[in-house]
CSV table of C-alpha atoms in Angstrom, one decimal:
chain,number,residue,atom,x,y,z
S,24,UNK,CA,24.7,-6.7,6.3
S,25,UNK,CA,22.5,-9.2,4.6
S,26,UNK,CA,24.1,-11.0,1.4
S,27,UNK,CA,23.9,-9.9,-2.0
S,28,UNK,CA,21.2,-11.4,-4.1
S,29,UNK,CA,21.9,-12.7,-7.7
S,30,UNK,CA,21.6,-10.0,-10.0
S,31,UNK,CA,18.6,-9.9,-11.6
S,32,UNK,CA,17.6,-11.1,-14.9
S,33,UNK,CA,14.2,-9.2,-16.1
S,34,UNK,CA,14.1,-6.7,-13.2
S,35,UNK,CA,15.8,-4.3,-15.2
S,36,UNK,CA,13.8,-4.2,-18.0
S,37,UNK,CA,11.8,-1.2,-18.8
S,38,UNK,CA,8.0,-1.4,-18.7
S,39,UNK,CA,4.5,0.2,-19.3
S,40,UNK,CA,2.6,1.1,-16.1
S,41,UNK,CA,-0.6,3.1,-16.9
S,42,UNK,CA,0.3,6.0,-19.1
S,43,UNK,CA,3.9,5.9,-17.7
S,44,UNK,CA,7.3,4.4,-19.4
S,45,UNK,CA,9.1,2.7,-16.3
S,46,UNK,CA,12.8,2.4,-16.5
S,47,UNK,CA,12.7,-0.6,-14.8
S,48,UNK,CA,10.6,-3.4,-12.8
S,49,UNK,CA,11.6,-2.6,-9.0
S,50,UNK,CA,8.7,-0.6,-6.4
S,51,UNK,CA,9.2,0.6,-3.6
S,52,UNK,CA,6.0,-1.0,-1.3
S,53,UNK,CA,3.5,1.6,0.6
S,54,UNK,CA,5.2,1.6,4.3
S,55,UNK,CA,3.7,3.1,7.2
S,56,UNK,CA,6.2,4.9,9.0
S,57,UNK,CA,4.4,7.5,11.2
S,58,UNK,CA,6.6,10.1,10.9
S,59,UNK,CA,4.3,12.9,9.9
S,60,UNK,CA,3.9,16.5,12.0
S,61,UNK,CA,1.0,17.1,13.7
S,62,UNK,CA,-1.8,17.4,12.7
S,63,UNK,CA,-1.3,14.6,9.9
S,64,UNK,CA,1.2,16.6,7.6
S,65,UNK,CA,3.8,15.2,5.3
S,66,UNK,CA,6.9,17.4,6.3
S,67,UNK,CA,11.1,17.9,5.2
S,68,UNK,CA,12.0,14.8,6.9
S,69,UNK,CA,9.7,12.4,4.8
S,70,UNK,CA,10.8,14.3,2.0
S,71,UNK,CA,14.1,13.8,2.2
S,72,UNK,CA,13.5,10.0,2.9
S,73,UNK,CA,11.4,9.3,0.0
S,74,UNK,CA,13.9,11.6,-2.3
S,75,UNK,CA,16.7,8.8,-1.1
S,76,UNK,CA,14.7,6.1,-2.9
S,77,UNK,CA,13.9,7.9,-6.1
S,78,UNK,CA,15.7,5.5,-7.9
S,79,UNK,CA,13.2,3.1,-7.5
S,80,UNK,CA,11.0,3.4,-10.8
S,81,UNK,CA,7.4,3.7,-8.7
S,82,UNK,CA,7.5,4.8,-5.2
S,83,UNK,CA,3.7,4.2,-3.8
S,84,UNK,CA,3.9,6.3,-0.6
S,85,UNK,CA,2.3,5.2,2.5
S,86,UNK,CA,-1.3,4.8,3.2
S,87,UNK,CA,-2.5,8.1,3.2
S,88,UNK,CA,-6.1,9.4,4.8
S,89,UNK,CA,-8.6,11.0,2.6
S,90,UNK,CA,-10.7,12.4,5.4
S,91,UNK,CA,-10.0,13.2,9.1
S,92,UNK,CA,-13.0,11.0,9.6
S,93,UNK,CA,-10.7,8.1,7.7
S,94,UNK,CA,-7.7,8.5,10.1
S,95,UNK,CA,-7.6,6.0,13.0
S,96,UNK,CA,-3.6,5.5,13.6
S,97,UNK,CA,-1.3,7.5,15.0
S,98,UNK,CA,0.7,9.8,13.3
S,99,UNK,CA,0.2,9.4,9.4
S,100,UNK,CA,-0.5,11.6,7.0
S,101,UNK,CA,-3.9,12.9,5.0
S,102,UNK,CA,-4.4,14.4,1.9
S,103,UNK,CA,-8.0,16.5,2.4
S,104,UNK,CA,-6.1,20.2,3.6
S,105,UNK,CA,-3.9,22.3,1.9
S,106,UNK,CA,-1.1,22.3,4.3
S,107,UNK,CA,-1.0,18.4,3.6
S,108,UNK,CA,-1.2,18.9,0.0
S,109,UNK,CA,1.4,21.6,0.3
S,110,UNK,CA,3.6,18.5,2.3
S,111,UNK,CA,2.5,16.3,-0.4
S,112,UNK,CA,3.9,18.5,-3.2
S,113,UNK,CA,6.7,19.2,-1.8
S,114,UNK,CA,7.8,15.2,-1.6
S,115,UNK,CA,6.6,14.6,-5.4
S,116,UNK,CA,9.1,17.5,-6.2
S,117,UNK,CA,12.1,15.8,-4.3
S,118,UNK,CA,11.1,12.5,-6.1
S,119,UNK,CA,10.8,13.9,-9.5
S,120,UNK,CA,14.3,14.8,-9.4
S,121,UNK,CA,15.5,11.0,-9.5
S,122,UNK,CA,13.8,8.8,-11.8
S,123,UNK,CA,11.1,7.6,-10.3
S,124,UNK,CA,7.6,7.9,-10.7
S,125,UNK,CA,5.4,8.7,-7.3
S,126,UNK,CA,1.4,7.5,-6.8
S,127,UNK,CA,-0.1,8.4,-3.3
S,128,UNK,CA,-1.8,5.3,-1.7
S,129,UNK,CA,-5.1,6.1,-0.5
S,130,UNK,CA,-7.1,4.7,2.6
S,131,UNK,CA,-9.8,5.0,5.1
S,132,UNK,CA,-9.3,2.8,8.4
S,133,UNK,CA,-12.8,2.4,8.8
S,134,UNK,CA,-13.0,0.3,12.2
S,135,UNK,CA,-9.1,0.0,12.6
S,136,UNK,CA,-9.3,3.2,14.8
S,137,UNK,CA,-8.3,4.3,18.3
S,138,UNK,CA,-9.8,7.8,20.0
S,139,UNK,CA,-6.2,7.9,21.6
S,140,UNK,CA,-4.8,8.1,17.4
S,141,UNK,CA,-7.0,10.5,16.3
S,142,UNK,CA,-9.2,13.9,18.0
S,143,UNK,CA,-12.1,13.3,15.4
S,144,UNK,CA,-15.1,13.1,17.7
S,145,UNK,CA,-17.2,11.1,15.3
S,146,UNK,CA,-15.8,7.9,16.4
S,147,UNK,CA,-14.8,5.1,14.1
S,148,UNK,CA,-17.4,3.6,11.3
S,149,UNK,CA,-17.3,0.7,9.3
S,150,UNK,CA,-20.1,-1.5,7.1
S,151,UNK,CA,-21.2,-2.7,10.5
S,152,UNK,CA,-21.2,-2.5,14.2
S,153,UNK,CA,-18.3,-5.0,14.4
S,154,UNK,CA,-15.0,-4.6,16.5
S,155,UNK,CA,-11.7,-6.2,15.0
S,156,UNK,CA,-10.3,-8.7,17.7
S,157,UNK,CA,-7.2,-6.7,17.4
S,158,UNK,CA,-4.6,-4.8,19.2
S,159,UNK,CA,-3.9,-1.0,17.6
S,160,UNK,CA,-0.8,0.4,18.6
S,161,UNK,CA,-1.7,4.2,20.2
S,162,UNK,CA,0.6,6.3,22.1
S,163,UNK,CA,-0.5,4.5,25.5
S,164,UNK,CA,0.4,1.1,24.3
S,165,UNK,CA,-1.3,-1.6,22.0
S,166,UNK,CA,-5.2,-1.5,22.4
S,167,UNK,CA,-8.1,-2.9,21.2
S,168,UNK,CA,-10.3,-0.7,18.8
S,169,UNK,CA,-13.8,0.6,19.8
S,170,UNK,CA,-16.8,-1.1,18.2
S,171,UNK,CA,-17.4,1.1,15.0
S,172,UNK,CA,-20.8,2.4,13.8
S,173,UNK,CA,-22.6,1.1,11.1
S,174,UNK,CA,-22.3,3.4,8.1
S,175,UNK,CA,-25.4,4.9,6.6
S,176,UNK,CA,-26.1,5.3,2.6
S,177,UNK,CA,-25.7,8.5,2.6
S,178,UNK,CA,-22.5,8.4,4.6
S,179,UNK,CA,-21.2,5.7,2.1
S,180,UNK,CA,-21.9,8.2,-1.1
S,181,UNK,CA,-19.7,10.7,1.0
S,182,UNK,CA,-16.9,7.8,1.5
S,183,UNK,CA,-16.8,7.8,-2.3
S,184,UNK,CA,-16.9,11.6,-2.4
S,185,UNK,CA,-13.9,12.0,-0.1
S,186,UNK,CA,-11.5,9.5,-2.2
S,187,UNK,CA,-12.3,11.6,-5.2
S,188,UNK,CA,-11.4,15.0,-3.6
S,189,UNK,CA,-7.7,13.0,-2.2
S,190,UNK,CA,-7.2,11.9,-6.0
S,191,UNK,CA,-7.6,15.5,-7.3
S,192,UNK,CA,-5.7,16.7,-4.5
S,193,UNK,CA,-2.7,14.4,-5.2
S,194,UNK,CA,-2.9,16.3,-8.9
S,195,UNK,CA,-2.6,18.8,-7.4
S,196,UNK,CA,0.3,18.0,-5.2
S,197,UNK,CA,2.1,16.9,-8.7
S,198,UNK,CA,1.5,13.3,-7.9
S,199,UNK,CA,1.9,10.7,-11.0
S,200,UNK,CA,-1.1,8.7,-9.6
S,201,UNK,CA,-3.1,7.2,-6.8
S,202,UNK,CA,-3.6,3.8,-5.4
S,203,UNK,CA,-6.5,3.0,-3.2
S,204,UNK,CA,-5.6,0.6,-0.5
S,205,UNK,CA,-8.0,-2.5,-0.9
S,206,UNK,CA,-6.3,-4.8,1.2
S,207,UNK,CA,-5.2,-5.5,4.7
S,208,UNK,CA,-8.4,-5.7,6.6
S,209,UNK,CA,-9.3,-1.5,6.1
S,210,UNK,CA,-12.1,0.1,4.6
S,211,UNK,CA,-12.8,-1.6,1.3
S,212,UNK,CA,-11.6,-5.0,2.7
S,213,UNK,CA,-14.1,-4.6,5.4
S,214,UNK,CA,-17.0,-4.0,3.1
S,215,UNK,CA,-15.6,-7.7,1.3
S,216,UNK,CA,-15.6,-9.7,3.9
S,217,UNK,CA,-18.5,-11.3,6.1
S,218,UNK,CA,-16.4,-11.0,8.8
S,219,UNK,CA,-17.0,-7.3,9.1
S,220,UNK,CA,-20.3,-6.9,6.8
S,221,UNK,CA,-23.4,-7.9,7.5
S,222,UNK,CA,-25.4,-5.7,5.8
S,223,UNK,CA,-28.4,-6.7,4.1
S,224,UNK,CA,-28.7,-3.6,1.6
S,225,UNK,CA,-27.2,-2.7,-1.8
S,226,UNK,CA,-23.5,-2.6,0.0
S,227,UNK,CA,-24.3,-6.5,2.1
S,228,UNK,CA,-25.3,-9.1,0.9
S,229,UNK,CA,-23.8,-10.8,-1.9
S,230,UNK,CA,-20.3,-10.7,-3.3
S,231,UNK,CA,-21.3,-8.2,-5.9
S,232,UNK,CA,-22.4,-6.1,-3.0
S,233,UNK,CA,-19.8,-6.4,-0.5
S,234,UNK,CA,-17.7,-5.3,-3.9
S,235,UNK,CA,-19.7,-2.3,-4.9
S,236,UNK,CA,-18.0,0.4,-2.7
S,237,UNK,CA,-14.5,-0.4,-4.1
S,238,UNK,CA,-15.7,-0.4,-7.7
S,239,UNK,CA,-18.2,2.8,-6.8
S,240,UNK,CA,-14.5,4.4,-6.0
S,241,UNK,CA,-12.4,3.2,-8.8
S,242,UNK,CA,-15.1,4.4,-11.2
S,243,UNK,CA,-15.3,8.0,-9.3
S,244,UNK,CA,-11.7,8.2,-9.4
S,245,UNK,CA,-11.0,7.0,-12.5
S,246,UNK,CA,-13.6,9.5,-14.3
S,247,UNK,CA,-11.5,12.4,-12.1
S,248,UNK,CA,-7.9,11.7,-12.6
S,249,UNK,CA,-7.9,9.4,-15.7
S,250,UNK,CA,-7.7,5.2,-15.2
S,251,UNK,CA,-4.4,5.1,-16.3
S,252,UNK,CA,-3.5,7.0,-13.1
S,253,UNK,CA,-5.4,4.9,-10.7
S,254,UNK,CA,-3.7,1.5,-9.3
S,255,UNK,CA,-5.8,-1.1,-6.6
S,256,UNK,CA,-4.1,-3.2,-4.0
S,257,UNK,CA,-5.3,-6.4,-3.0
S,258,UNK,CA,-4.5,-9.1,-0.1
S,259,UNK,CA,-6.2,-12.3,-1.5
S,260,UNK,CA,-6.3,-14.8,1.3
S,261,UNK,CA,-4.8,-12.5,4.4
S,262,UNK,CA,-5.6,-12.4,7.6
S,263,UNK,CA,-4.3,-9.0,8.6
S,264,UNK,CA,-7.3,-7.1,11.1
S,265,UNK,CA,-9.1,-9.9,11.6
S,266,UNK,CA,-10.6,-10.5,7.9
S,267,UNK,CA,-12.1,-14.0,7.2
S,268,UNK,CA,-14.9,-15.0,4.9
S,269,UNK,CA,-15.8,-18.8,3.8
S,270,UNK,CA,-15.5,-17.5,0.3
S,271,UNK,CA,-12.6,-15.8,0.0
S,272,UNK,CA,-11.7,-17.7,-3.8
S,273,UNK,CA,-15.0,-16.0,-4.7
S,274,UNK,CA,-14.4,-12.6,-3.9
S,275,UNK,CA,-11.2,-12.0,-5.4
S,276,UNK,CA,-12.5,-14.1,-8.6
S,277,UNK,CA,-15.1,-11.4,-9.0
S,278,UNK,CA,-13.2,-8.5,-7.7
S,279,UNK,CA,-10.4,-9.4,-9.9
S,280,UNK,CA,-13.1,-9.5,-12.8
S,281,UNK,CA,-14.4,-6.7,-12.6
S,282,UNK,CA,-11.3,-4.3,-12.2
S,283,UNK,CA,-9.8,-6.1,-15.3
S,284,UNK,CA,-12.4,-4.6,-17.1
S,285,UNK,CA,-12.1,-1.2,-16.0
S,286,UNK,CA,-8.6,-0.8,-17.6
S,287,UNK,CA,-6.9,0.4,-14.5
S,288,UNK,CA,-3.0,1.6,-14.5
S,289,UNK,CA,-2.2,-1.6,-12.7
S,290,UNK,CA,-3.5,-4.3,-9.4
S,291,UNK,CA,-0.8,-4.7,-6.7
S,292,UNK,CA,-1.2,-7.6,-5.3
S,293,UNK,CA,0.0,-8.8,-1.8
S,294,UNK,CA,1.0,-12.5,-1.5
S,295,UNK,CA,-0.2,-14.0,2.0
S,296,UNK,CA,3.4,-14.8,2.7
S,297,UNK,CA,3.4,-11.6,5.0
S,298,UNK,CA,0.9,-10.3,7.2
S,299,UNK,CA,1.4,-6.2,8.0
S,300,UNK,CA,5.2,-6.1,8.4
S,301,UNK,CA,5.7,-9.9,9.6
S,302,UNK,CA,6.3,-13.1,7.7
S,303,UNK,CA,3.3,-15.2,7.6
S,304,UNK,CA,4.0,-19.1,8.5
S,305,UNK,CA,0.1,-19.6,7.9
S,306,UNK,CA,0.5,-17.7,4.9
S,307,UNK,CA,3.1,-19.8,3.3
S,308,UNK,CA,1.1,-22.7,3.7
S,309,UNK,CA,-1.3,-21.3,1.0
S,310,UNK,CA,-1.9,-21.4,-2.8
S,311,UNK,CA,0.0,-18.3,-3.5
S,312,UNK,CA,-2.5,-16.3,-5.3
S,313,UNK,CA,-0.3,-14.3,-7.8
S,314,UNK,CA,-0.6,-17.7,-9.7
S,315,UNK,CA,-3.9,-17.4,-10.0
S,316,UNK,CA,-4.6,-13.8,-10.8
S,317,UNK,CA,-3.6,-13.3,-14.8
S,318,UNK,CA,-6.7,-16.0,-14.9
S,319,UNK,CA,-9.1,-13.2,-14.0
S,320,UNK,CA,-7.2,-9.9,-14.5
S,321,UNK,CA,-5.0,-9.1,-17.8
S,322,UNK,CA,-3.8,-5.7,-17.2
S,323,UNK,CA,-0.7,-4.9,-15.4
S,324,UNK,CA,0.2,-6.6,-12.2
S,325,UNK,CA,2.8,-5.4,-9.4
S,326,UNK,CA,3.6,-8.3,-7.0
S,327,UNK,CA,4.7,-7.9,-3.5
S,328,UNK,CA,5.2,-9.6,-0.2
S,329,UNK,CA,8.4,-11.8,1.2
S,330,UNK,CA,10.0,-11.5,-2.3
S,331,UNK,CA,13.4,-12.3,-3.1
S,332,UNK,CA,15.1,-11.4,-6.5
S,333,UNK,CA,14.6,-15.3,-7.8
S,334,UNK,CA,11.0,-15.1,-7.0
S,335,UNK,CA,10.6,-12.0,-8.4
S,336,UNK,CA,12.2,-12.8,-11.7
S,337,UNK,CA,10.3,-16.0,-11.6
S,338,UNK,CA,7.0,-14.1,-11.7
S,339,UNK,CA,8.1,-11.6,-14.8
S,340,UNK,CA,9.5,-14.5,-16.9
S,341,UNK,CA,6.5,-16.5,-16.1
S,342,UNK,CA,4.2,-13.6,-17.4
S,343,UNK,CA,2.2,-13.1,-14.1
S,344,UNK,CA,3.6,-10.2,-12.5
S,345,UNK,CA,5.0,-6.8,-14.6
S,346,UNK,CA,7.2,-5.5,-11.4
S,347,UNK,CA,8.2,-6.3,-8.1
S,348,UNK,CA,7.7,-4.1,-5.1
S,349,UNK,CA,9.9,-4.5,-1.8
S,350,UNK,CA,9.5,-3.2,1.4
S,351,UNK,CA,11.5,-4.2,4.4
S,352,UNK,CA,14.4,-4.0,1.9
S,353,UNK,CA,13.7,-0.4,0.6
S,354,UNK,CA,13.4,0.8,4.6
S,355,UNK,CA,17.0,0.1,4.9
S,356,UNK,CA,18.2,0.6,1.4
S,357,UNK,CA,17.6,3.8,0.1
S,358,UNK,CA,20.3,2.7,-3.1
S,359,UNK,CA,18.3,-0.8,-3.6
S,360,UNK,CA,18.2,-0.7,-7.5
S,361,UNK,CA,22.0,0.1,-7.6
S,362,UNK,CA,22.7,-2.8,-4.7
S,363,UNK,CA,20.6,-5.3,-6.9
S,364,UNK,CA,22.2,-4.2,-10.1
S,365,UNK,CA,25.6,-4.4,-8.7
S,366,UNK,CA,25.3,-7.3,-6.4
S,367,UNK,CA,26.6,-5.3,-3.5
S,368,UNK,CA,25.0,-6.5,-0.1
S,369,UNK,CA,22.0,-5.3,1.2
S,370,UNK,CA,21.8,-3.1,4.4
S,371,UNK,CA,19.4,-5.2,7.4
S,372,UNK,CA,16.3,-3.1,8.8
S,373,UNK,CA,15.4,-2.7,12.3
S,374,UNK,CA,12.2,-2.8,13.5
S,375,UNK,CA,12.8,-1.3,16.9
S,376,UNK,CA,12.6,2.1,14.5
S,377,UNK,CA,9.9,1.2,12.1
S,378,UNK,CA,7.5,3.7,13.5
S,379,UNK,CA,9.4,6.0,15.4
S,380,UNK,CA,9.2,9.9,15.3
S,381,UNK,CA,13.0,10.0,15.2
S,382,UNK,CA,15.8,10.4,12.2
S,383,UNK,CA,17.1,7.1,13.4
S,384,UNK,CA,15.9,4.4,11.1
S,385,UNK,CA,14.4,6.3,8.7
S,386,UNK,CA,17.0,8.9,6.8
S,387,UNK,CA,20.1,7.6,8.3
S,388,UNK,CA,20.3,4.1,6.3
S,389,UNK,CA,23.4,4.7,4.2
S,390,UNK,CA,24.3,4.0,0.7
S,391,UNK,CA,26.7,1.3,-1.2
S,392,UNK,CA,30.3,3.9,-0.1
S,393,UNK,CA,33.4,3.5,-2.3
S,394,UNK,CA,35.2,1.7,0.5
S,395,UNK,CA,31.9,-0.8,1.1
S,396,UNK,CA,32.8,-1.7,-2.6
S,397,UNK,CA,36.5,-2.2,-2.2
S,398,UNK,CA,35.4,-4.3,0.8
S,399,UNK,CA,33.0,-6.4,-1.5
S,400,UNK,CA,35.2,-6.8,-4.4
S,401,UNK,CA,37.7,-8.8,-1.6
């Protein structure tokens, strides 16, 4: 057990988040867990896993492909077939009947693929022909990616075309919204950074460039679902599959900009305190960029990353974040609202079973039990 936390202060407040009344502030962070069935379908087990954490007030689901040509790791799910959709709908349902409101995060790997993840003989693309200096993790071990071909124009207007389809599908699947995953070194990050652009046509170039595929999708999406169904996360300043640029201050400046003025449901924003599923020492040594943000963006703002409950009640009184969203903590406690509100002691996670096929580590984490309570009371 890890101690209790200090009950919160404003996490328990209710609040606005697109066209939804939240009960209160707490998220449950997208989490790869790669526990889907083959071929890349949500199935009963992840249903039951995210219906044990439907008292958070959002649940964004994992990162979830919008194209078979967007998968590139191993076992997660998509959302471009009805079977997955049919998986899909099934979850929101089992959600639905708790409190919380459910958005399907939406990605496309881009370069941060492995032929050993995925069957899709197409190979891996990306902005340009530029291999991460990574490891991937693949059923035969950690590997490094293959270098990626350089996306085409008319490939890119398909990209765009394929994130529109997953937002109606997640409609259809009774899905509250969508986020598209702009952070943490995939598709839309790779298009940001110089590191992995170096095109020198209307998507290379300039910031405003390197910026027009993510905005080309929020507008497409947004005129398909609705804006206030559509959130955007973020990683200002991280490092996460190899991203670097000499002007990273610059591109979040105008990113941040320009999705302020699209009136968006909210911008999730990861601090660089964590990198992927690890604490960040680097990271920590930063400007933490959630300070920064209400200078450039004024709609609502879900904060995550390393977060404790002081931090995150710091951030709501202070005005620059609206919510909170945990991760690590919501892997192993499915009853984390009721453990906060209560100031019962929180459940510790292990990563030996983060990603996993099994039960174990995933639906087995148990709730605050009448005698863990007599226990805590003394």
């Amino acid at each position: 057990m890890e101690p209790a936390q200090p009950k919160p202060s404003r996490l328990f407040e209710p609040v606005g988040i697109g066209r939804y009344r939240l009960p209160h502030r707490i998220v449950m962070a997208p989490l790869t867990r790669c526990r889907v069935t083959d071929p890349n379908i949500p199935n009963a087990m992840m249903a039951e896993y995210y219906a044990q954490r439907s008292s958070a007030a959002l649940i964004i689901t994992e990162a979830t492909a919008v194209s078979e040509a967007a998968q590139g790791y191993w076992r997660t799910p998509g959302i471009y077939n009805f079977k997955q959709v049919a998986g899909w709908a099934a979850i929101a349902d089992a959600v639905h009947a708790g409190v919380a409101r459910i958005f399907v995060q939406l990605w496309h790997n881009g370069r941060m693929f492995h032929p050993d993840n995925v069957p899709w003989p197409g190979g891996s693309v990306a902005p340009s022909a530029i291999a991460p200096a990574v490891l991937m993790m693949t059923p035969n071990g950690r590997q490094a990616p293959p270098a990626p071909r350089e996306l085409t124009a008319p490939e890119i207007r398909g990209i765009v075309a394929d994130f529109v389809l997953a937002a109606r599908n997640a409609m259809l699947a009774g899905m509250d919204g969508i986020e598209l995953h702009a952070a943490n070194g995939y598709i839309f990050d790779q298009f940001l950074h110089r590191s992995s652009n170096r095109r020198t046509d209307a998507h290379g170039g300039a910031i405003e460039n390197r910026a027009r595929l993510l905005l080309e999708v929020i507008d497409a999406v947004s005129a398909a679902i609705g804006p206030d169904r559509v959130g955007v996360r973020i990683s200002p300043f991280g490092v996460l599959n190899d991203m670097h640029d000499p002007e990273l201050a610059e591109i979040y400046r105008h990113v941040l900009t320009a999705i302020d003025a699209r009136d968006v449901a909210y911008l999730h924003v990861i601090r660089p305190v964590v990198s992927g599923n690890q604490d960040s020492a680097a990271g920590r040594r930063l400007r933490d960029p959630v300070l920064d943000v209400r200078q450039h963006f004024r709609g609502r703002v879900i904060v995550a990353g390393g977060l404790d409950v002081a931090e995150a009640d710091a951030f709501v009184a202070a005005g620059l974040a609206d919510a909170a969203a945990f991760g690590r903590w919501f892997v192993s406690n499915p009853d984390l609202p009721e453990r906060l509100w209560n100031q019962w002691p929180l459940n510790e996670a292990d990563r030996a079973t983060f990603y996993t096929q099994a039960a174990e580590g995933y639906v087995d984490y148990p709730t605050f039990a009448p005698a863990d309570r007599d226990a805590a009371a003394g």
